[in-house]
Amino acid sequence: MRRLLSALLVTTLAACASNPKPAPASPDSPAMGEKAAPAEATANAESFRATPPQPGKAPDLVLPTFQSAKLDNGLTVLVSTRRELPLVFAGVAFAAGSAQDPQGKEGLAELTYRMLLEGAGKRDTVLLDNAFADLGVSPGMDVQADGAQVGVRVLTRNLDAAMALLSDVVLRPSFNPKAFERRKKQQLADLVRAMGQPGVLAQLAYLEAVFGLEHPYGHLPDGTPASVQTLTLADVTGFYQKHTGPRAQAVILTGDISLEEGVALAKKHFGGWTGKATPPAPPPATKAPPRQQVYVVPKPGLDQTLLLVGRAGIAAGNPDEYPLELATTVFGGFFGSRLNMNLREDKGYSYGAGASVSPRLGVGPLTAYSSVRQDVTGPALSEVMSELTGLKNRPITAEELEAAREGLIRAFPGAFESVEGLGASAAALFITRRPLDEFNRTVEGLRDASAADVQRMAERYLDPAAMQMVLVGDPATIQEQVTPLGLGKLVPIEPDEAPMPRAAK
């Protein structure tokens, strides 16, 4: 039977080959008996391609609602309810961050908070990790300059058990000596790897250039290998005792939970917490003096040069925040910004360039950045300065302003798309001590900022003369190409080396 089918198939194929069918008519060919359409009619039929389709109506912007309560012991409870899924983010926010690291002990806050997950209550590191794993979760920790946060995303039915574990972590850390040595070695190993990255070296040098080593914002949360090497278990327990307590922390609950339910859980697991710690004062404001030198982190043979240009900006809650955010976005805050279109699209010097303003509890940094080809280090830096100058010589247009405004406002929902995002947003409100309707205020501020306000902020805060500079790259190339620009004396800096000894706080 199989041979018969094969023979029939061969015969059929041969017949098709000997009697070919006529080629199908082109869709544009006239049917039999019809005349061809005039070329003009065909062109008119394609005219719709000249007008791109218009976007549909943008969805309404819906921002989350945050609610707050205080327990009798002073503990803040922050809740944002979202009932779509049986998920809750449960966490604790701390009001002290790496800005409270004593001088010479940079990295202490990071090590202290990481130690909270190295054993708590009656569980050592492994048992604590297994207890969280039994609930299907793994705790996350984030340490920043102004504060820190620890938390988990958990199914609603497991929330009470997760809160019990978090209360052990925050209230009853074991601070085991062996666990401390292991965690310290891990932080040192991470730092050694990080110090091989030009971006990390650039950030260290940049914070020193903008704030100075003596300022609380003058270092990264991780510290440096030299500073972390000096840390002791007594340093960690001392930091914990000084900076943790119900009045300096907040319980964060977002997702499938109400304020009443959140308060009840907080009372059950944290209501007996006592302590005298209070939120620390904001770091002192930093001025933005005229630039006198250019910091160079020498990396011979590096194929790219990393540029960081910036200054001290503003603190969270400053009335200038919204128009400055718009001005910075026009300059370098999105793909169509002036800086990116120049360095990437026009000149081809870089894969991308950007700028951002980072309001903090204190005055945070305003930064422009890019990695450029080594051979165009000087021309690229010249273009950055030209774009900064151009903000005054070529005022921001209405089209640029509206593009920045629309982009910033439409991006807002992305921060709240998950219960973790809601939790991070709630923690940010607590850490920077902003009102619960801060996000509504921000949207209103971005919408209401006038063109004159935005232009004034651009000229006030993006003055090229006040911008400090850090370059990471081949020192010979930088010397040859940057010196003729007259931007300041080139000063080599080695941020991965041990800083000069300083008195303790």
PDB file of C-alpha atoms in Angstrom, residues 57-167:
ATOM      1  CA  LYS A  57      -7.536  58.747  24.675  1.00  0.00           C
ATOM      2  CA  ALA A  58      -5.086  58.364  27.542  1.00  0.00           C
ATOM      3  CA  PRO A  59      -6.485  56.434  30.521  1.00  0.00           C
ATOM      4  CA  ASP A  60      -7.343  58.393  33.606  1.00  0.00           C
ATOM      5  CA  LEU A  61      -4.507  58.692  36.095  1.00  0.00           C
ATOM      6  CA  VAL A  62      -5.421  56.893  39.312  1.00  0.00           C
ATOM      7  CA  LEU A  63      -3.001  57.362  42.202  1.00  0.00           C
ATOM      8  CA  PRO A  64      -2.989  55.175  45.319  1.00  0.00           C
ATOM      9  CA  THR A  65      -4.343  56.322  48.648  1.00  0.00           C
ATOM     10  CA  PHE A  66      -2.162  56.009  51.729  1.00  0.00           C
ATOM     11  CA  GLN A  67      -3.537  55.942  55.266  1.00  0.00           C
ATOM     12  CA  SER A  68      -1.656  56.328  58.509  1.00  0.00           C
ATOM     13  CA  ALA A  69      -2.093  55.601  62.207  1.00  0.00           C
ATOM     14  CA  LYS A  70       0.106  55.708  65.297  1.00  0.00           C
ATOM     15  CA  LEU A  71       0.274  53.125  68.044  1.00  0.00           C
ATOM     16  CA  ASP A  72       0.537  54.120  71.708  1.00  0.00           C
ATOM     17  CA  ASN A  73       4.291  53.452  71.641  1.00  0.00           C
ATOM     18  CA  GLY A  74       4.775  55.949  68.797  1.00  0.00           C
ATOM     19  CA  LEU A  75       5.101  53.409  65.959  1.00  0.00           C
ATOM     20  CA  THR A  76       3.733  54.640  62.622  1.00  0.00           C
ATOM     21  CA  VAL A  77       1.536  52.300  60.567  1.00  0.00           C
ATOM     22  CA  LEU A  78       1.209  53.066  56.830  1.00  0.00           C
ATOM     23  CA  VAL A  79      -1.382  51.219  54.733  1.00  0.00           C
ATOM     24  CA  SER A  80      -2.445  51.338  51.097  1.00  0.00           C
ATOM     25  CA  THR A  81      -5.328  49.020  50.208  1.00  0.00           C
ATOM     26  CA  ARG A  82      -5.515  47.124  46.914  1.00  0.00           C
ATOM     27  CA  ARG A  83      -7.889  44.181  46.798  1.00  0.00           C
ATOM     28  CA  GLU A  84      -7.356  42.775  43.278  1.00  0.00           C
ATOM     29  CA  LEU A  85      -5.165  39.882  44.462  1.00  0.00           C
ATOM     30  CA  PRO A  86      -4.712  38.085  47.806  1.00  0.00           C
ATOM     31  CA  LEU A  87      -1.238  39.589  48.237  1.00  0.00           C
ATOM     32  CA  VAL A  88       0.242  41.926  50.833  1.00  0.00           C
ATOM     33  CA  PHE A  89       3.613  43.594  51.116  1.00  0.00           C
ATOM     34  CA  ALA A  90       4.645  43.659  54.764  1.00  0.00           C
ATOM     35  CA  GLY A  91       7.694  45.602  55.808  1.00  0.00           C
ATOM     36  CA  VAL A  92       9.371  47.921  58.251  1.00  0.00           C
ATOM     37  CA  ALA A  93      10.928  51.259  57.262  1.00  0.00           C
ATOM     38  CA  PHE A  94      13.819  52.743  59.252  1.00  0.00           C
ATOM     39  CA  ALA A  95      14.386  56.499  59.521  1.00  0.00           C
ATOM     40  CA  ALA A  96      18.191  56.217  59.750  1.00  0.00           C
ATOM     41  CA  GLY A  97      20.347  55.317  56.771  1.00  0.00           C
ATOM     42  CA  SER A  98      23.936  55.519  55.627  1.00  0.00           C
ATOM     43  CA  ALA A  99      23.932  59.279  56.260  1.00  0.00           C
ATOM     44  CA  GLN A 100      24.239  58.314  59.941  1.00  0.00           C
ATOM     45  CA  ASP A 101      27.456  56.354  59.365  1.00  0.00           C
ATOM     46  CA  PRO A 102      30.188  57.776  61.618  1.00  0.00           C
ATOM     47  CA  GLN A 103      33.121  59.235  59.723  1.00  0.00           C
ATOM     48  CA  GLY A 104      35.650  56.527  59.020  1.00  0.00           C
ATOM     49  CA  LYS A 105      32.921  53.880  59.547  1.00  0.00           C
ATOM     50  CA  GLU A 106      31.220  54.185  56.151  1.00  0.00           C
ATOM     51  CA  GLY A 107      29.168  51.067  55.446  1.00  0.00           C
ATOM     52  CA  LEU A 108      28.038  50.615  59.061  1.00  0.00           C
ATOM     53  CA  ALA A 109      24.321  51.148  58.393  1.00  0.00           C
ATOM     54  CA  GLU A 110      24.459  48.664  55.512  1.00  0.00           C
ATOM     55  CA  LEU A 111      26.175  46.023  57.652  1.00  0.00           C
ATOM     56  CA  THR A 112      23.857  46.621  60.621  1.00  0.00           C
ATOM     57  CA  TYR A 113      20.651  46.229  58.664  1.00  0.00           C
ATOM     58  CA  ARG A 114      21.970  43.194  56.800  1.00  0.00           C
ATOM     59  CA  MET A 115      22.739  41.603  60.165  1.00  0.00           C
ATOM     60  CA  LEU A 116      19.032  41.699  61.023  1.00  0.00           C
ATOM     61  CA  LEU A 117      18.553  38.813  58.582  1.00  0.00           C
ATOM     62  CA  GLU A 118      21.478  36.818  60.019  1.00  0.00           C
ATOM     63  CA  GLY A 119      19.478  35.292  62.855  1.00  0.00           C
ATOM     64  CA  ALA A 120      16.668  36.571  65.070  1.00  0.00           C
ATOM     65  CA  GLY A 121      14.649  35.336  68.027  1.00  0.00           C
ATOM     66  CA  LYS A 122      15.418  31.648  68.512  1.00  0.00           C
ATOM     67  CA  ARG A 123      16.487  31.084  64.895  1.00  0.00           C
ATOM     68  CA  ASP A 124      19.966  31.268  63.443  1.00  0.00           C
ATOM     69  CA  THR A 125      20.604  32.405  59.863  1.00  0.00           C
ATOM     70  CA  VAL A 126      19.576  29.103  58.248  1.00  0.00           C
ATOM     71  CA  LEU A 127      16.475  28.547  60.383  1.00  0.00           C
ATOM     72  CA  LEU A 128      15.317  32.114  59.824  1.00  0.00           C
ATOM     73  CA  ASP A 129      15.739  31.784  56.072  1.00  0.00           C
ATOM     74  CA  ASN A 130      13.882  28.463  56.135  1.00  0.00           C
ATOM     75  CA  ALA A 131      11.025  29.974  58.148  1.00  0.00           C
ATOM     76  CA  PHE A 132      10.520  32.634  55.484  1.00  0.00           C
ATOM     77  CA  ALA A 133      10.867  30.000  52.746  1.00  0.00           C
ATOM     78  CA  ASP A 134       8.099  27.923  54.399  1.00  0.00           C
ATOM     79  CA  LEU A 135       5.794  30.876  53.672  1.00  0.00           C
ATOM     80  CA  GLY A 136       6.956  30.999  50.057  1.00  0.00           C
ATOM     81  CA  VAL A 137       8.832  34.271  50.482  1.00  0.00           C
ATOM     82  CA  SER A 138      12.336  35.651  50.740  1.00  0.00           C
ATOM     83  CA  PRO A 139      12.870  38.914  52.636  1.00  0.00           C
ATOM     84  CA  GLY A 140      14.357  41.884  50.821  1.00  0.00           C
ATOM     85  CA  MET A 141      16.545  44.607  52.306  1.00  0.00           C
ATOM     86  CA  ASP A 142      17.284  48.044  50.878  1.00  0.00           C
ATOM     87  CA  VAL A 143      19.625  50.564  52.522  1.00  0.00           C
ATOM     88  CA  GLN A 144      19.820  54.140  51.267  1.00  0.00           C
ATOM     89  CA  ALA A 145      21.305  57.407  52.461  1.00  0.00           C
ATOM     90  CA  ASP A 146      18.202  58.544  54.367  1.00  0.00           C
ATOM     91  CA  GLY A 147      16.825  55.229  55.608  1.00  0.00           C
ATOM     92  CA  ALA A 148      16.282  51.537  55.027  1.00  0.00           C
ATOM     93  CA  GLN A 149      13.512  49.019  54.513  1.00  0.00           C
ATOM     94  CA  VAL A 150      13.068  45.275  55.075  1.00  0.00           C
ATOM     95  CA  GLY A 151       9.995  43.380  53.921  1.00  0.00           C
ATOM     96  CA  VAL A 152       8.322  40.524  52.054  1.00  0.00           C
ATOM     97  CA  ARG A 153       5.477  40.005  49.599  1.00  0.00           C
ATOM     98  CA  VAL A 154       3.233  37.321  51.043  1.00  0.00           C
ATOM     99  CA  LEU A 155      -0.135  35.689  50.458  1.00  0.00           C
ATOM    100  CA  THR A 156      -2.836  37.226  52.626  1.00  0.00           C
ATOM    101  CA  ARG A 157      -3.385  33.959  54.463  1.00  0.00           C
ATOM    102  CA  ASN A 158       0.295  33.927  55.528  1.00  0.00           C
ATOM    103  CA  LEU A 159       0.454  37.579  56.573  1.00  0.00           C
ATOM    104  CA  ASP A 160       0.223  36.985  60.329  1.00  0.00           C
ATOM    105  CA  ALA A 161       3.065  34.455  60.232  1.00  0.00           C
ATOM    106  CA  ALA A 162       5.189  36.801  58.120  1.00  0.00           C
ATOM    107  CA  MET A 163       4.597  39.649  60.574  1.00  0.00           C
ATOM    108  CA  ALA A 164       5.728  37.403  63.426  1.00  0.00           C
ATOM    109  CA  LEU A 165       8.992  36.733  61.618  1.00  0.00           C
ATOM    110  CA  LEU A 166       9.489  40.413  60.783  1.00  0.00           C
ATOM    111  CA  SER A 167       8.956  41.348  64.415  1.00  0.00           C
TER     112      SER A 167
END
